[in-house]
Coordinates of C-alpha atoms in Angstrom, one line a residue:
M1 CA 124.0 63.8 115.4
T2 CA 120.8 65.8 116.1
T3 CA 120.8 69.3 114.7
Q4 CA 119.2 71.7 117.2
P5 CA 116.6 74.3 115.9
S6 CA 119.1 77.0 116.6
S7 CA 121.7 75.5 114.4
T8 CA 120.0 75.9 111.1
A9 CA 123.1 76.2 108.9
L10 CA 122.4 78.1 105.8
T11 CA 125.2 76.8 103.7
G12 CA 125.9 73.3 104.9
S13 CA 128.5 72.0 107.4
T14 CA 130.6 74.5 109.2
R15 CA 133.7 72.3 109.4
P16 CA 136.7 74.1 107.8
Q17 CA 137.8 71.0 105.9
D18 CA 134.5 71.0 104.0
A19 CA 135.0 74.6 102.8
D20 CA 135.6 73.8 99.1
R21 CA 133.4 70.8 98.6
P22 CA 130.3 71.3 96.5
G23 CA 127.2 71.4 98.7
R24 CA 129.3 72.3 101.8
A25 CA 129.6 75.7 103.3
D26 CA 132.8 77.6 103.5
R27 CA 134.1 80.2 105.9
P28 CA 134.1 83.8 104.5
R29 CA 137.4 84.4 102.7
T30 CA 138.8 87.2 100.6
S31 CA 140.9 86.9 97.5
G32 CA 143.8 88.9 99.1
P33 CA 147.2 87.5 99.9
A34 CA 147.7 84.9 102.6
G35 CA 148.5 86.2 106.1
T36 CA 146.4 89.3 105.9
G37 CA 145.1 88.6 109.3
R38 CA 142.0 87.1 111.0
R39 CA 139.9 90.2 110.7
A40 CA 140.7 90.6 107.0
I41 CA 139.7 87.0 106.3
R42 CA 136.5 87.1 108.2
G43 CA 135.4 90.7 107.6
S44 CA 133.5 92.6 110.3
H45 CA 130.6 90.6 111.8
A46 CA 128.7 93.7 112.9
V47 CA 129.1 95.4 109.5
T48 CA 128.2 92.3 107.7
L49 CA 124.9 92.0 109.7
I50 CA 124.1 95.6 109.1
A51 CA 124.7 95.4 105.4
M52 CA 122.7 92.2 104.9
C53 CA 119.8 93.6 106.9
L54 CA 119.9 96.8 104.8
G55 CA 119.8 94.6 101.7
A56 CA 116.7 92.8 103.0
M57 CA 115.1 96.1 103.8
I58 CA 115.6 97.3 100.2
T59 CA 113.9 94.3 98.7
F60 CA 110.8 94.7 100.8
L61 CA 110.7 98.5 100.9
Q62 CA 110.3 98.2 97.1
I63 CA 107.1 96.2 97.5
T64 CA 105.2 98.4 100.0
A65 CA 106.4 101.7 98.5
T66 CA 105.1 100.5 95.2
V67 CA 101.8 99.4 96.6
S68 CA 101.4 102.7 98.5
A69 CA 101.9 104.7 95.3
L70 CA 99.6 102.5 93.1
T71 CA 96.5 104.7 93.4
T72 CA 98.5 107.8 92.5
I73 CA 100.3 106.0 89.6
Q74 CA 97.0 104.6 88.3
R75 CA 95.3 108.0 88.4
D76 CA 98.2 109.9 86.9
L77 CA 98.9 107.5 84.1
R78 CA 95.3 106.4 83.5
V79 CA 96.2 102.7 84.0
D80 CA 93.4 100.2 83.6
P81 CA 92.8 97.9 86.6
T82 CA 94.1 94.7 84.9
T83 CA 97.4 96.4 83.9
V84 CA 97.9 98.1 87.3
I85 CA 98.3 94.6 88.8
W86 CA 101.5 94.2 86.7
I87 CA 103.2 97.1 88.5
P88 CA 103.9 95.2 91.8
S89 CA 103.7 91.8 90.1
A90 CA 106.5 92.6 87.6
Y91 CA 108.9 93.0 90.5
T92 CA 107.9 89.8 92.3
L93 CA 107.7 87.8 89.1
V94 CA 111.4 88.4 88.4
V95 CA 112.4 87.7 92.0
A96 CA 110.4 84.5 92.0
S97 CA 111.9 83.4 88.7
L98 CA 115.5 84.1 89.4
V99 CA 116.0 83.7 93.2
L100 CA 117.1 80.1 93.0
S101 CA 119.5 80.7 90.1
A102 CA 120.9 83.7 91.9
A103 CA 121.8 81.5 94.8
T104 CA 123.7 79.2 92.5
L105 CA 125.6 82.1 90.9
G106 CA 126.5 83.4 94.3
N107 CA 127.9 80.0 95.4
R108 CA 130.1 79.8 92.3
Y109 CA 131.2 83.4 91.6
G110 CA 131.0 84.9 95.1
R111 CA 128.1 85.9 97.3
R112 CA 129.4 89.3 98.2
R113 CA 129.9 90.0 94.5
M114 CA 126.4 88.9 93.6
F115 CA 124.9 90.8 96.6
G116 CA 126.7 94.0 95.5
A117 CA 125.5 93.5 91.9
G118 CA 122.0 93.0 93.2
V119 CA 122.0 96.3 95.2
L120 CA 123.4 98.1 92.2
T121 CA 120.7 96.7 90.0
M122 CA 118.0 97.7 92.5
I123 CA 119.4 101.3 92.3
V124 CA 119.2 101.2 88.5
G125 CA 115.6 99.9 88.6
G126 CA 114.6 102.6 91.1
A127 CA 116.1 105.2 88.8
V128 CA 114.2 103.9 85.8
V129 CA 110.9 104.0 87.7
A130 CA 111.7 107.4 89.2
G131 CA 112.1 108.8 85.6
A132 CA 109.3 106.8 84.0
P133 CA 107.0 108.8 81.7
T134 CA 104.6 105.9 81.0
V135 CA 103.3 102.8 82.8
A136 CA 105.4 100.7 80.4
W137 CA 108.6 102.3 81.8
V138 CA 107.3 101.8 85.3
I139 CA 107.0 98.1 84.7
V140 CA 110.4 98.0 83.0
G141 CA 111.9 99.6 86.1
Q142 CA 110.2 97.1 88.3
L143 CA 111.5 94.2 86.2
V144 CA 115.1 95.5 86.6
A145 CA 114.6 96.0 90.3
G146 CA 113.3 92.4 90.5
L147 CA 116.6 91.2 89.2
G148 CA 118.3 93.0 91.9
G149 CA 116.0 91.6 94.6
A150 CA 116.7 88.1 93.3
L151 CA 120.4 88.6 93.7
I152 CA 120.1 90.2 97.1
L153 CA 117.8 87.8 99.0
P154 CA 119.5 84.4 98.8
N155 CA 123.1 85.7 98.8
S156 CA 122.5 87.9 101.9
L157 CA 121.1 84.9 103.7
A158 CA 124.1 82.7 102.6
I159 CA 126.6 85.4 103.6
L160 CA 125.1 85.5 107.1
G161 CA 125.3 81.7 107.4
A162 CA 129.0 81.7 106.3
T163 CA 130.0 84.6 108.6
F164 CA 128.2 83.5 111.8
T165 CA 129.4 80.0 112.4
D166 CA 128.2 79.7 116.0
P167 CA 124.8 78.0 115.8
H168 CA 123.1 80.1 118.5
R169 CA 124.5 83.4 117.1
R170 CA 123.5 82.4 113.6
T171 CA 119.9 81.9 114.6
E172 CA 119.8 85.4 116.2
V173 CA 121.2 87.1 113.1
I174 CA 118.7 85.2 110.8
T175 CA 115.8 86.4 112.9
A176 CA 117.3 90.0 112.8
W177 CA 117.5 89.6 109.0
S178 CA 113.8 88.5 108.9
A179 CA 112.8 91.4 111.2
A180 CA 114.7 93.8 108.9
S181 CA 112.4 92.8 106.0
G182 CA 109.5 93.7 108.2
I183 CA 111.1 97.1 108.9
G184 CA 111.4 97.6 105.1
L185 CA 107.7 96.7 104.8
A186 CA 106.8 99.1 107.6
V187 CA 108.6 102.2 106.4
G188 CA 107.6 101.8 102.8
P189 CA 104.1 103.2 103.2
L190 CA 105.4 106.0 105.5
I191 CA 108.1 107.1 103.1
A192 CA 105.7 106.9 100.1
G193 CA 103.0 108.8 102.0
T194 CA 105.3 111.6 103.0
L195 CA 106.8 112.0 99.6
L196 CA 103.4 111.9 97.9
R197 CA 102.2 114.6 100.1
H198 CA 104.9 117.0 98.8
F199 CA 106.2 115.6 95.5
H200 CA 105.2 113.6 92.4
W201 CA 104.8 109.9 92.7
N202 CA 108.1 109.3 90.9
S203 CA 109.9 110.6 94.0
V204 CA 108.8 107.5 96.0
F205 CA 111.3 105.4 94.2
L206 CA 114.2 107.6 95.1
S207 CA 114.2 105.9 98.5
T208 CA 115.5 102.7 96.8
I209 CA 118.4 104.7 95.3
V210 CA 119.3 106.3 98.6
L211 CA 119.1 103.1 100.7
G212 CA 120.9 101.2 98.0
V213 CA 123.9 103.6 98.0
V214 CA 124.1 103.4 101.8
T215 CA 124.1 99.6 101.5
L216 CA 126.9 99.5 99.0
V217 CA 129.0 101.7 101.2
V218 CA 128.4 99.6 104.3
A219 CA 129.0 96.3 102.4
A220 CA 132.3 97.7 101.0
I221 CA 133.6 98.4 104.5
G222 CA 133.6 95.0 106.1
V223 CA 131.8 92.2 104.2
A224 CA 134.1 89.3 103.3
E225 CA 133.7 87.3 100.1
S226 CA 132.5 83.7 100.3
R227 CA 131.7 80.9 97.9
Q228 CA 131.1 77.2 97.9
G229 CA 133.9 76.2 95.5
A230 CA 134.5 76.0 91.7
G231 CA 132.2 73.1 90.9
R232 CA 130.6 72.9 87.5
L233 CA 127.8 75.4 86.9
D234 CA 124.4 73.6 86.3
V235 CA 123.6 75.8 83.2
A236 CA 120.8 73.5 82.0
G237 CA 119.1 73.3 85.4
L238 CA 119.4 77.1 85.8
L239 CA 117.8 77.9 82.5
L240 CA 115.0 75.3 82.7
G241 CA 114.2 76.2 86.3
T242 CA 114.0 79.9 85.4
I243 CA 111.7 79.2 82.5
A244 CA 109.4 76.9 84.4
I245 CA 108.9 79.4 87.3
A246 CA 108.6 82.4 85.0
A247 CA 106.2 80.8 82.6
A248 CA 103.9 79.6 85.4
V249 CA 103.9 82.9 87.2
Y250 CA 103.2 84.8 84.0
A251 CA 100.3 82.4 83.2
M252 CA 98.8 83.0 86.6
I253 CA 98.9 86.8 86.2
R254 CA 97.9 86.9 82.6
G255 CA 95.1 84.4 83.2
G256 CA 93.5 86.8 85.6
R257 CA 93.0 89.2 82.8
D258 CA 92.4 87.0 79.7
G259 CA 91.1 83.8 81.3
Y260 CA 93.1 80.8 82.3
T261 CA 92.0 78.9 79.2
S262 CA 92.9 81.6 76.6
P263 CA 95.3 80.5 73.9
V264 CA 98.3 82.6 75.2
V265 CA 97.8 81.4 78.8
A266 CA 97.3 77.8 77.8
T267 CA 100.5 77.9 75.7
T268 CA 102.4 79.4 78.6
W269 CA 101.2 76.6 80.9
I270 CA 102.5 74.0 78.4
V271 CA 105.9 75.7 78.2
S272 CA 106.1 75.8 82.0
A273 CA 105.1 72.1 82.3
A274 CA 107.6 71.1 79.7
A275 CA 110.4 73.1 81.3
L276 CA 109.5 71.6 84.7
V277 CA 109.7 68.1 83.4
G278 CA 113.1 68.9 81.7
F279 CA 114.3 70.5 84.9
V280 CA 113.5 67.4 87.0
L281 CA 115.2 65.1 84.5
V282 CA 118.3 67.2 84.3
E283 CA 118.6 67.6 88.1
L284 CA 118.2 63.9 88.7
R285 CA 121.2 63.2 86.4
A286 CA 123.4 66.2 87.3
S287 CA 126.5 65.5 89.5
A288 CA 126.1 68.9 91.2
P289 CA 122.5 69.9 90.7
M290 CA 121.2 73.4 91.3
L291 CA 118.3 71.8 93.3
D292 CA 118.3 68.2 94.3
V293 CA 114.7 67.3 93.6
R294 CA 115.1 64.3 95.8
L295 CA 114.6 66.7 98.7
F296 CA 110.9 66.7 97.9
R297 CA 110.7 63.0 98.9
S298 CA 110.6 64.4 102.5
A299 CA 107.0 65.2 103.3
S300 CA 108.1 67.7 105.8
F301 CA 110.3 69.6 103.3
S302 CA 107.5 69.6 100.7
A303 CA 104.9 70.8 103.3
V304 CA 107.3 73.6 104.4
M305 CA 107.6 74.8 100.8
V306 CA 103.8 75.1 100.6
V307 CA 103.8 76.9 104.0
A308 CA 106.5 79.4 102.8
A309 CA 104.6 80.1 99.6
V310 CA 101.3 80.6 101.4
S311 CA 102.9 82.9 104.1
L312 CA 103.9 85.4 101.4
F313 CA 100.8 84.8 99.4
G314 CA 98.8 86.2 102.3
F315 CA 101.2 88.7 103.6
T316 CA 101.8 90.5 100.2
G317 CA 98.3 90.0 98.9
V318 CA 96.5 91.2 102.1
A319 CA 98.8 94.2 102.3
I320 CA 97.8 95.2 98.8
L321 CA 94.1 94.7 99.5
L322 CA 94.3 96.8 102.7
V323 CA 96.3 99.6 101.2
L324 CA 93.7 99.9 98.4
F325 CA 90.9 99.6 100.9
H326 CA 92.2 102.5 103.0
E327 CA 93.0 104.7 100.1
R328 CA 90.0 104.1 97.9
A329 CA 87.2 102.8 100.0
Q330 CA 87.9 105.0 103.0
A331 CA 89.4 107.9 100.9
L332 CA 92.5 108.2 103.1
S333 CA 95.8 109.8 102.0
P334 CA 98.8 107.6 101.3
L335 CA 100.5 109.0 104.5
D336 CA 97.4 108.2 106.7
T337 CA 97.3 104.8 105.1
G338 CA 100.9 104.3 105.9
W339 CA 100.4 105.0 109.6
R340 CA 97.6 102.5 109.7
M341 CA 99.6 99.9 107.9
L342 CA 102.4 100.5 110.4
V343 CA 100.4 98.5 112.9
L344 CA 100.5 95.4 110.7
F345 CA 104.2 95.7 109.6
G346 CA 105.5 97.0 113.0
V347 CA 104.0 94.0 114.9
Y348 CA 105.4 91.7 112.2
A349 CA 108.9 93.0 112.7
V350 CA 108.8 92.6 116.5
V351 CA 107.2 89.1 116.5
A352 CA 109.5 87.9 113.7
F353 CA 112.6 88.8 115.8
A354 CA 111.1 86.8 118.8
A355 CA 109.9 83.8 116.7
G356 CA 113.5 82.6 116.1
R357 CA 114.1 82.1 119.8
A358 CA 110.6 80.7 120.4
I359 CA 111.2 77.7 118.1
R360 CA 114.0 76.5 120.4
R361 CA 111.3 75.6 123.0
T362 CA 108.2 74.9 120.9
G363 CA 109.6 73.2 117.7
F364 CA 108.1 74.1 114.3
K365 CA 104.6 72.8 114.3
A366 CA 103.2 75.2 117.0
P367 CA 104.2 78.6 115.6
L368 CA 103.5 77.6 112.0
T369 CA 100.1 76.1 112.7
A370 CA 99.1 78.9 115.2
G371 CA 100.3 81.6 112.8
L372 CA 98.2 80.2 109.9
V373 CA 95.1 79.8 112.1
L374 CA 95.4 83.3 113.6
G375 CA 96.0 84.7 110.1
A376 CA 92.9 83.1 108.9
A377 CA 90.9 84.5 111.8
A378 CA 92.3 88.0 111.2
S379 CA 91.4 87.7 107.5
F380 CA 87.8 86.7 108.2
G381 CA 87.5 89.4 110.8
L382 CA 88.7 92.1 108.4
A383 CA 86.5 90.7 105.7
A384 CA 83.5 91.4 107.9
Q385 CA 84.3 95.2 108.1
G386 CA 83.1 97.8 105.6
P387 CA 84.2 101.3 104.5
A388 CA 82.4 102.9 107.5
T389 CA 84.3 100.8 110.1
P390 CA 86.4 103.1 112.3
F391 CA 90.1 102.4 112.8
D392 CA 89.8 101.7 116.5
Q393 CA 87.9 98.5 115.5
R394 CA 90.3 97.6 112.7
W395 CA 93.7 97.9 114.3
P396 CA 93.5 94.9 116.6
L397 CA 92.9 92.7 113.5
L398 CA 95.8 94.4 111.6
A399 CA 98.1 93.7 114.6
L400 CA 96.8 90.1 114.8
F401 CA 97.5 89.5 111.1
G402 CA 101.0 91.0 111.4
A403 CA 101.8 88.8 114.4
A404 CA 100.4 85.7 112.7
S405 CA 102.4 86.3 109.5
A406 CA 105.6 86.6 111.6
L407 CA 104.9 83.3 113.3
V408 CA 104.9 81.7 109.8
V409 CA 107.5 83.6 107.7
A410 CA 110.4 83.5 110.2
P411 CA 110.1 79.8 111.4
A412 CA 109.5 78.6 107.8
T413 CA 113.2 79.0 106.9
A414 CA 114.4 77.1 110.0
A415 CA 111.8 74.4 109.3
A416 CA 112.9 74.0 105.7
L417 CA 116.6 73.7 106.7
A418 CA 115.8 71.3 109.5
S419 CA 114.0 69.0 107.2
V420 CA 117.1 68.1 105.2
A421 CA 120.7 67.0 105.9
P422 CA 123.1 69.8 106.9
A423 CA 125.0 69.5 103.6
Q424 CA 121.8 70.4 101.7
A425 CA 121.0 73.4 103.9
G426 CA 122.2 76.0 101.3
M427 CA 120.1 74.4 98.6
A428 CA 117.1 74.3 100.9
S429 CA 117.6 78.0 101.7
G430 CA 117.4 78.8 98.0
A431 CA 114.3 76.7 97.5
V432 CA 112.4 78.3 100.4
N433 CA 113.3 81.7 99.1
A434 CA 111.9 80.8 95.7
A435 CA 108.7 79.3 97.2
R436 CA 108.2 82.6 99.2
Q437 CA 108.6 84.7 96.1
V438 CA 106.2 82.6 94.0
G439 CA 103.7 82.9 96.8
S440 CA 104.2 86.7 96.9
V441 CA 103.6 87.1 93.2
L442 CA 100.5 84.9 93.5
G443 CA 99.2 86.9 96.3
S444 CA 99.5 90.2 94.5
S445 CA 98.3 89.0 91.2
L446 CA 95.5 86.5 92.1
L447 CA 94.0 88.5 95.1
G448 CA 94.4 91.7 93.1
T449 CA 92.6 90.2 90.1
L450 CA 89.8 88.9 92.4
L451 CA 89.4 92.4 93.8
T452 CA 89.1 93.9 90.3
T453 CA 86.7 91.3 88.9
T454 CA 84.5 91.3 92.1
M455 CA 84.4 95.1 92.1
L456 CA 83.3 95.4 88.4
A457 CA 80.7 92.7 88.9
D458 CA 79.3 94.3 92.0
L459 CA 79.3 97.9 90.9
P460 CA 76.1 97.9 88.8
D461 CA 74.0 96.7 91.8
R462 CA 75.7 99.2 94.1
L463 CA 74.9 102.0 91.8
A464 CA 71.3 100.9 91.4
A465 CA 71.0 100.7 95.2
H466 CA 72.1 104.3 95.5
Q467 CA 69.5 105.2 92.8
V468 CA 72.1 106.2 90.2
G469 CA 70.2 106.0 86.9
E470 CA 71.2 105.2 83.4
P471 CA 73.3 106.1 81.4
T472 CA 75.4 107.2 84.4
R473 CA 75.7 103.6 85.6
T474 CA 77.2 102.5 82.3
A475 CA 79.5 105.5 82.1
V476 CA 80.8 104.9 85.7
R477 CA 81.4 101.3 85.1
T478 CA 83.2 102.0 81.8
A479 CA 85.4 104.7 83.5
V480 CA 86.4 102.3 86.3
A481 CA 87.2 99.5 83.9
G482 CA 89.4 102.0 82.0
G483 CA 91.4 103.0 85.1
A484 CA 89.5 105.8 86.8
T485 CA 89.8 105.4 90.6
G486 CA 87.3 107.9 91.8
D487 CA 87.1 111.7 91.9
P488 CA 86.1 113.8 94.9
A489 CA 83.9 115.9 92.6
L490 CA 81.7 112.9 91.8
P491 CA 78.2 112.9 93.3
D492 CA 77.9 111.3 96.8
P493 CA 75.8 108.3 95.6
V494 CA 78.4 107.4 92.9
R495 CA 81.3 107.7 95.4
S496 CA 79.5 105.6 97.9
A497 CA 78.7 102.9 95.4
L498 CA 82.4 102.9 94.2
A499 CA 83.6 102.5 97.8
E500 CA 81.2 99.7 98.6
A501 CA 82.0 97.8 95.4
L502 CA 85.8 98.1 96.1
A503 CA 85.2 97.0 99.7
A504 CA 83.3 93.9 98.3
G505 CA 86.3 93.0 96.2
V506 CA 88.7 93.4 99.2
Q507 CA 86.3 91.3 101.3
A508 CA 86.3 88.5 98.7
G509 CA 90.1 88.5 98.6
L510 CA 90.4 88.4 102.4
R511 CA 87.9 85.5 102.6
V512 CA 89.9 83.5 100.0
N513 CA 93.1 84.2 102.0
G514 CA 91.4 82.9 105.2
I515 CA 90.4 79.7 103.5
V516 CA 93.9 79.2 102.1
F517 CA 95.5 79.8 105.5
L518 CA 93.2 77.3 107.2
A519 CA 93.9 74.6 104.6
T520 CA 97.6 75.1 105.0
A521 CA 97.4 75.0 108.8
V522 CA 96.0 71.4 108.4
L523 CA 98.9 70.6 106.1
A524 CA 101.5 72.0 108.5
L525 CA 100.0 70.2 111.5
A526 CA 100.0 66.9 109.7
L527 CA 103.3 66.9 107.8
V528 CA 105.8 69.4 109.1
R529 CA 108.5 67.7 111.3
N530 CA 108.4 69.4 114.7
R531 CA 112.1 68.9 115.5
P532 CA 115.1 68.8 113.2
H533 CA 115.7 65.5 111.4
Q534 CA 118.4 63.2 112.9
H535 CA 121.1 62.8 110.3

């Protein structure tokens, strides 16, 4: 049988007799007494879609709201540039580390239950950040919120797959779910900018609490419970997989500050490698593995994992670079920055919704390859612009990058699921979510670190070019390295030098992203299967 692009089952076969088999999907079911009626068993389809889309919005709203508030947080708490990278990275690190395990827990203990626990945890994390007196508490709150995001993402996707059993309808709701994440990204800067104009930066994170409460209420109204059965929990695989991902991501972030060969970073790499080897050995022998590593024998599946990681590497990393560029190099307010970033995120949301239907006609290679190539072109174009470039010359490139990212992010899920047998679709869904989040944390940490190092290296020459003498040059560089982000009261030559140095760091990150996108486009064109595999 040939699985059509629109029939990308998220939780395996939709046959009722497969409901309780490990690796097979089930229909949504409640724990109530038999004979409660068809509506009670299935829940409300419309309410389920709304609740899951709200959940996706929360997880991405947290990212852009945090990025939009970074400058204010750094200035208020006097955070040095290497530490400030941990504020957004702490969230994505936890999501990346736990998203695969969270999918497994949802399959066993109930996806609705794990989804609700994730929303509640996001609310707690938002409350911790909203009341944070120091940067340490901000990072703690981000870590807690990351746990919530890890529980929400895979389980919301699995709930949609179990609720919408019609293949064509399922594709539509998945694209709506992807578009909802874009809406969360789009409104984050606007909410943050509006609140920062009138209140303290802590108020930005109240949006997570409010949206989380609304999501819990909607989910309680009409979302049915679903699970894959009571197979044995792969505890060893869960622990080893979490350690392998968490250690690798931590090493990448910490390496940007201390050097990738420092003793702590090198030790962390060894721990990650050992855990990865142990994970592979355990999963090969497990009767019900958390992730069947044999999936990676498929060149198409492996390539899609890389594409998924790179899509969020660029989308998250470039978003952070552009927010910092607008706020620091062009001295715009967070709200003005939010309106400009709405071009990128708004176009992403629209194109992401349309991409799901487009792959029915084009297959997977065309949108994935085109998106990566166009994203590279937009990155190189933005890298050629400086602090004095007006917005009317920038917005077409912002729109192009948003559209390009949507052509990659939305079809990547369908491409991953189409690369494996239907019974492995749920497992593939968790894997592609994990790959995305690893890419997201790499984008925020590596491109953010590149910005910082380039800026500090470039600053002395910029100060000299603007005829800023010693010891002012040394004082300015020391202040920037210690967390100062610029003061309107500074002399014009110093402010101009700071803006140019930061722009140089942004440009370096954008060029790297363009190179990564182009290399991945070649990989997608060569290896990704254009149509679903015949099983």
